[in-house]
mmCIF file of C-alpha atoms in Angstrom:
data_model
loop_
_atom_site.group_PDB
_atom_site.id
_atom_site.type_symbol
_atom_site.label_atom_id
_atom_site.label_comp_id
_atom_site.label_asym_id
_atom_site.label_seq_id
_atom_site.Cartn_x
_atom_site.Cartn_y
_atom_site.Cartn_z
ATOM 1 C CA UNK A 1 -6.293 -13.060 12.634
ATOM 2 C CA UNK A 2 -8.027 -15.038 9.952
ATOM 3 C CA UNK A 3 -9.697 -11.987 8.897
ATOM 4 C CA UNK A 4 -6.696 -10.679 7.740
ATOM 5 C CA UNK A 5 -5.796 -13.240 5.483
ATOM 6 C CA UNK A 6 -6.420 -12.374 1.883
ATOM 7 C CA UNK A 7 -4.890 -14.704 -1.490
ATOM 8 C CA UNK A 8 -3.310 -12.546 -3.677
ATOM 9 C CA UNK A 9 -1.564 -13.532 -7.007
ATOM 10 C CA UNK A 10 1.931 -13.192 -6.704
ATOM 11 C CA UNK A 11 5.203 -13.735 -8.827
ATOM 12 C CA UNK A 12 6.286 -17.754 -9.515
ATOM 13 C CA UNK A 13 9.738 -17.559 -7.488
ATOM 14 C CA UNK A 14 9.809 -20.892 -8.728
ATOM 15 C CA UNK A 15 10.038 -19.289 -12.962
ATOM 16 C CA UNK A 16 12.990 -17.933 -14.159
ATOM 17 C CA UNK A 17 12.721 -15.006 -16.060
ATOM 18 C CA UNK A 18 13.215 -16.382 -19.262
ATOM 19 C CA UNK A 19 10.387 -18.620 -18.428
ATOM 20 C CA UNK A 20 8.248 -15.838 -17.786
ATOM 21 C CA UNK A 21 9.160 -14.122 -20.808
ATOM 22 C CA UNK A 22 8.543 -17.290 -22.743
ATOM 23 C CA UNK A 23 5.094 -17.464 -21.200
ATOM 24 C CA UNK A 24 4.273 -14.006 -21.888
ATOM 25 C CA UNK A 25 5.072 -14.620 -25.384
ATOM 26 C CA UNK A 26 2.990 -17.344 -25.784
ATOM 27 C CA UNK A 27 -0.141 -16.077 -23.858
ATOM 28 C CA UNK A 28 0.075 -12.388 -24.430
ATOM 29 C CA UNK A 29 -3.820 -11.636 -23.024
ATOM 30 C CA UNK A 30 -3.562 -13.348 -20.179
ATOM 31 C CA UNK A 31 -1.773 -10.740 -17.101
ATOM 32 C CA UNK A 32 -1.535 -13.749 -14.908
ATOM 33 C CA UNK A 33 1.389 -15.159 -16.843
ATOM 34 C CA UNK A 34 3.980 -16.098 -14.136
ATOM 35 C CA UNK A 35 1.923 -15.830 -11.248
ATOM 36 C CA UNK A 36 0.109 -18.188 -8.197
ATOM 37 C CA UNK A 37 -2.233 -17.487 -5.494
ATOM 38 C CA UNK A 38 -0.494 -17.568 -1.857
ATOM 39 C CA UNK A 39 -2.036 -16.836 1.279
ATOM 40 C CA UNK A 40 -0.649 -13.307 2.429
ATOM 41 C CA UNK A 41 -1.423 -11.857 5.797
ATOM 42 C CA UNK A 42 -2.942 -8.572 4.673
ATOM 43 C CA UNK A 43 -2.176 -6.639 8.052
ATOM 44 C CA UNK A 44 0.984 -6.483 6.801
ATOM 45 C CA UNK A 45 0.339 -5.756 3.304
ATOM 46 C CA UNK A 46 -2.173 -2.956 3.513
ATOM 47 C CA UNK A 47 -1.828 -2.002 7.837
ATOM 48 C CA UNK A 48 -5.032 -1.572 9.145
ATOM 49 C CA UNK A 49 -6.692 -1.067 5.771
ATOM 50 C CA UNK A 50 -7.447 -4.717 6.393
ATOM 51 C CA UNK A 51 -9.741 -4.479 8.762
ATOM 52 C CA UNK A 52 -11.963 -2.083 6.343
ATOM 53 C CA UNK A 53 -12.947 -4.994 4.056
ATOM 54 C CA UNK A 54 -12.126 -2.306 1.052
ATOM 55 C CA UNK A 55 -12.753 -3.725 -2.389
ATOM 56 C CA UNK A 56 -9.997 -4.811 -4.571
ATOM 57 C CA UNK A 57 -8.935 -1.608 -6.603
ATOM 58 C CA UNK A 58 -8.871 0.434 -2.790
ATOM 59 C CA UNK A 59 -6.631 -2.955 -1.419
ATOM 60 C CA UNK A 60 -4.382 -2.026 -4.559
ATOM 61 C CA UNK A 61 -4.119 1.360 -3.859
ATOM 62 C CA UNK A 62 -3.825 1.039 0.375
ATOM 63 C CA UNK A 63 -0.637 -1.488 -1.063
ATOM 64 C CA UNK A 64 0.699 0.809 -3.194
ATOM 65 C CA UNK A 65 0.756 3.802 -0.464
ATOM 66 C CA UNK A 66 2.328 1.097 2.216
ATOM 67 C CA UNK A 67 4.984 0.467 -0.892
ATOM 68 C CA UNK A 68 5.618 4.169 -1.470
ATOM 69 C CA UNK A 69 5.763 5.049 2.164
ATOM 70 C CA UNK A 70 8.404 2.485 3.268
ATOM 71 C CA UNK A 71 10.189 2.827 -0.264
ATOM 72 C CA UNK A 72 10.469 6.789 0.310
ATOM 73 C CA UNK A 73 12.314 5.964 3.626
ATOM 74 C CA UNK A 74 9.482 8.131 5.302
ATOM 75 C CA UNK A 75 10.339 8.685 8.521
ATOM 76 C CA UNK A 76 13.948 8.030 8.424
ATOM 77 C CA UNK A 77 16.301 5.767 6.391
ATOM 78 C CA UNK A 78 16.402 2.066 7.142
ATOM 79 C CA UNK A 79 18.720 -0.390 8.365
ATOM 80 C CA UNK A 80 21.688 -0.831 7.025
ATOM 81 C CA UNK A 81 24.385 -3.286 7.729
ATOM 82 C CA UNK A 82 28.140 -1.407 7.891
ATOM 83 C CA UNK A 83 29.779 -4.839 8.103
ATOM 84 C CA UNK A 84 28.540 -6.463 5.109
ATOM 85 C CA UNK A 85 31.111 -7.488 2.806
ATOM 86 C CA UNK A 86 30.155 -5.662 -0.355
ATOM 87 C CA UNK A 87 29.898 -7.675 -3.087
ATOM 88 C CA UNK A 88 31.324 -5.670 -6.184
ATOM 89 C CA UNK A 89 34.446 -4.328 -3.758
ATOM 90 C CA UNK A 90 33.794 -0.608 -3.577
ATOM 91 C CA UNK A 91 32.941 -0.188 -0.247
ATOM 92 C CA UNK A 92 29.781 0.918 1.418
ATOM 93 C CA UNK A 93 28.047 4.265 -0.432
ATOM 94 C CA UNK A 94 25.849 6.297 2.291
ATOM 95 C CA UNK A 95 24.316 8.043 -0.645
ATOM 96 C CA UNK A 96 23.499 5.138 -2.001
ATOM 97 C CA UNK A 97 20.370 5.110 0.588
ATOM 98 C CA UNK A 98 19.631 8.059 -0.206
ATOM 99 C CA UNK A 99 19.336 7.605 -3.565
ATOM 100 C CA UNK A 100 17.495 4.464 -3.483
ATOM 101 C CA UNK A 101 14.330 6.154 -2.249
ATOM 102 C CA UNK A 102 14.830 9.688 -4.589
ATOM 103 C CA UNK A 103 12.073 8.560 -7.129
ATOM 104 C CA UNK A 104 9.606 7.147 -4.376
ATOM 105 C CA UNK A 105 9.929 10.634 -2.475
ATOM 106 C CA UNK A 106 9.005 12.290 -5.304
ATOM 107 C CA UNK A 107 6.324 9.789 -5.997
ATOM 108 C CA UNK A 108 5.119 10.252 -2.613
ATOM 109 C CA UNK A 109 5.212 14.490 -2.627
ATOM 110 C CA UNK A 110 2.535 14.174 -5.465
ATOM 111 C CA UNK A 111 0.469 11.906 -4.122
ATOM 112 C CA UNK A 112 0.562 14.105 -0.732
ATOM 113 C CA UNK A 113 -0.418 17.127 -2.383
ATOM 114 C CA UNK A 114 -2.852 14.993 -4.305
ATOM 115 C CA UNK A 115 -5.026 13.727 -1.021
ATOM 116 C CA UNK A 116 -4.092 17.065 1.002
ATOM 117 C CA UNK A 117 -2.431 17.072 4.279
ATOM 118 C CA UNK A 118 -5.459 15.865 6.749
ATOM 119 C CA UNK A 119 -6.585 13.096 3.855
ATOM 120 C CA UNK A 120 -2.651 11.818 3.811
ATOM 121 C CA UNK A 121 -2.805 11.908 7.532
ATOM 122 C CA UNK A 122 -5.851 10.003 7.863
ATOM 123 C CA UNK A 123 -4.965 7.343 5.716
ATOM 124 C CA UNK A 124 -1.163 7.300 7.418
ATOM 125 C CA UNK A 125 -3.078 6.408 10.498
ATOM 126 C CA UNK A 126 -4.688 3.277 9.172
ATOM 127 C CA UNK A 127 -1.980 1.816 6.492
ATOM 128 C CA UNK A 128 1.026 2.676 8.136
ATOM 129 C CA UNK A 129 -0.085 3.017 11.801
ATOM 130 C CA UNK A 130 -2.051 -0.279 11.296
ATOM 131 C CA UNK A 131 -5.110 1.083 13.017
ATOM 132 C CA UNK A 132 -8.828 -0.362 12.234
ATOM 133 C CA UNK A 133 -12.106 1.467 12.557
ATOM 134 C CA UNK A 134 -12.800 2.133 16.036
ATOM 135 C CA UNK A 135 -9.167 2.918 16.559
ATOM 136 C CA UNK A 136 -9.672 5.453 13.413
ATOM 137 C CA UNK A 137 -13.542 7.063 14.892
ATOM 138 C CA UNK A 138 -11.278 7.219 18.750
ATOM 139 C CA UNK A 139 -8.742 9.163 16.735
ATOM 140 C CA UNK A 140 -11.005 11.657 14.428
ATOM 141 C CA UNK A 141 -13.654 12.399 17.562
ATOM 142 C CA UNK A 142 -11.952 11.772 20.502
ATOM 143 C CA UNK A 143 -14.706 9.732 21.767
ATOM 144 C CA UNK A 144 -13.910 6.898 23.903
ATOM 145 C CA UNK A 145 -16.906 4.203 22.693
ATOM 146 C CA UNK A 146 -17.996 5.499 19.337
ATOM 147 C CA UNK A 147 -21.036 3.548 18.436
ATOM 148 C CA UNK A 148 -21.817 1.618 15.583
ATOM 149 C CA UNK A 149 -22.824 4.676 13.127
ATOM 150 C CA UNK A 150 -19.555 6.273 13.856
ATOM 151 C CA UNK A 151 -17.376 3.289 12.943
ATOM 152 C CA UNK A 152 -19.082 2.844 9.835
ATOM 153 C CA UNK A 153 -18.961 6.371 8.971
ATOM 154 C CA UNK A 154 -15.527 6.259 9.654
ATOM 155 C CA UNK A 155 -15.282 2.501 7.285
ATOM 156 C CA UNK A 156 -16.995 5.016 4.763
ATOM 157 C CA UNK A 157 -14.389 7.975 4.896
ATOM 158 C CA UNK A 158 -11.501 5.809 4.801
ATOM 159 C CA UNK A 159 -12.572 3.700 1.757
ATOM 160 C CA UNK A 160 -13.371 7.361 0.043
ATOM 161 C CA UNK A 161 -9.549 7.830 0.675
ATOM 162 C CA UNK A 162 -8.580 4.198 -1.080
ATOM 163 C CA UNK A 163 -10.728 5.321 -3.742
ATOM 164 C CA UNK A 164 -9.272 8.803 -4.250
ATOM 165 C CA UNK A 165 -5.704 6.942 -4.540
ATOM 166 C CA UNK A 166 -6.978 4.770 -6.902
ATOM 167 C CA UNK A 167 -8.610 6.794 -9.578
ATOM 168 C CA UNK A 168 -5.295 9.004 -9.364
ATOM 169 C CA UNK A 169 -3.007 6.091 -9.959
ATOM 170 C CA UNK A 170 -5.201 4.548 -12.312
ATOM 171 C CA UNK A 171 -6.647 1.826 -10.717
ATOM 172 C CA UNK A 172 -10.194 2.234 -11.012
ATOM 173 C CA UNK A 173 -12.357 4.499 -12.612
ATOM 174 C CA UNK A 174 -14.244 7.613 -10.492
ATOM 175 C CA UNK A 175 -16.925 5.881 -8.048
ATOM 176 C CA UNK A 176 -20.395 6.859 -8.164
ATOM 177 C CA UNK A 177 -20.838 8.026 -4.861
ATOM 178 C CA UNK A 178 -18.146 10.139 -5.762
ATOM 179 C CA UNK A 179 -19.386 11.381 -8.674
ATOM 180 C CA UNK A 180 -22.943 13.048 -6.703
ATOM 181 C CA UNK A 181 -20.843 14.828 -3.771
#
């Protein structure tokens, strides 16, 4: 399990916002303002992306589909609790799930039609199904024991996913690899 644990920069819980606005202020360069490393078990960030040892920009963009995916209620809405007291008094809203997720759907349609349907359902497989390589190669061939070439093959294909996200949510520029095929 130690494989999967990344440290990521994440938000101060312990600055206000007016701190971090202060802070911003005074170091406007610097996009680290506010922020301070924590250990973060990646399997649960990014799914089986993990296990792909991606580089940064194709961690972002593995995040940012896990994000979209359970923000666009894919699959289903999510819990909600009928007996909370609400807290402004106006009663529980079932649209208001719905509506929660509207911009994330539509988020989520264009980046589908972006990757195509077997790219989306590729990726699916590793981020949301939390599947690694072999699992992936076992999945795409149907071969029992793929061997080493296959899983790295497979290592290669999915990255080439990560990447695609990324250039078309701006996280990294086109990859040179990329750029001969």
């Amino acid at each position: 399990m130690t494989e999967t644990l990344g440290f990521r920069l994440v938000q101060d819980p312990a600055v206000s916002d007016a701190q971090f606005w202060h802070l911003r202020a005074q170091h406007p360069d610097n996009p680290d303002v506010g922020k301070v490393l924590a250990a973060v078990n990646l399997h649960t960030y990014i799914g089986g992306f993990a296990k792909f040892y991606g580089a940064e920009h194709q961690i972002m963009a593995a995040a940012k589909f896990r994000r979209l995916y359970d923000m666009a209620q894919v699959g289903g809405s999510k819990a909600c609790d009928m007996e909370r007291e609400p807290v402004d008094g106006g009663g529980f809203n079932p649209d208001a799930v719905f509506e929660i997720g509207a911009d994330a759907r539509r988020e989520f349609v264009l980046m589908q039609q972006h990757l195509g349907r077997k790219m989306f359902q590729r990726f699916e497989f590793v981020v949301v199904g939390g599947k690694g390589p072999t699992a992936y190669v076992r999945w795409i061939t149907g071969i029992a024991k793929p061997n080493a070439k296959l899983v790295s093959r497979g290592k290669v294909e999915v990255r080439r996913i990560a990447n695609n996200l990324a250039e078309y949510w701006g996280m990294a520029s086109k990859s040179p690899i990329d750029r001969v095929a």
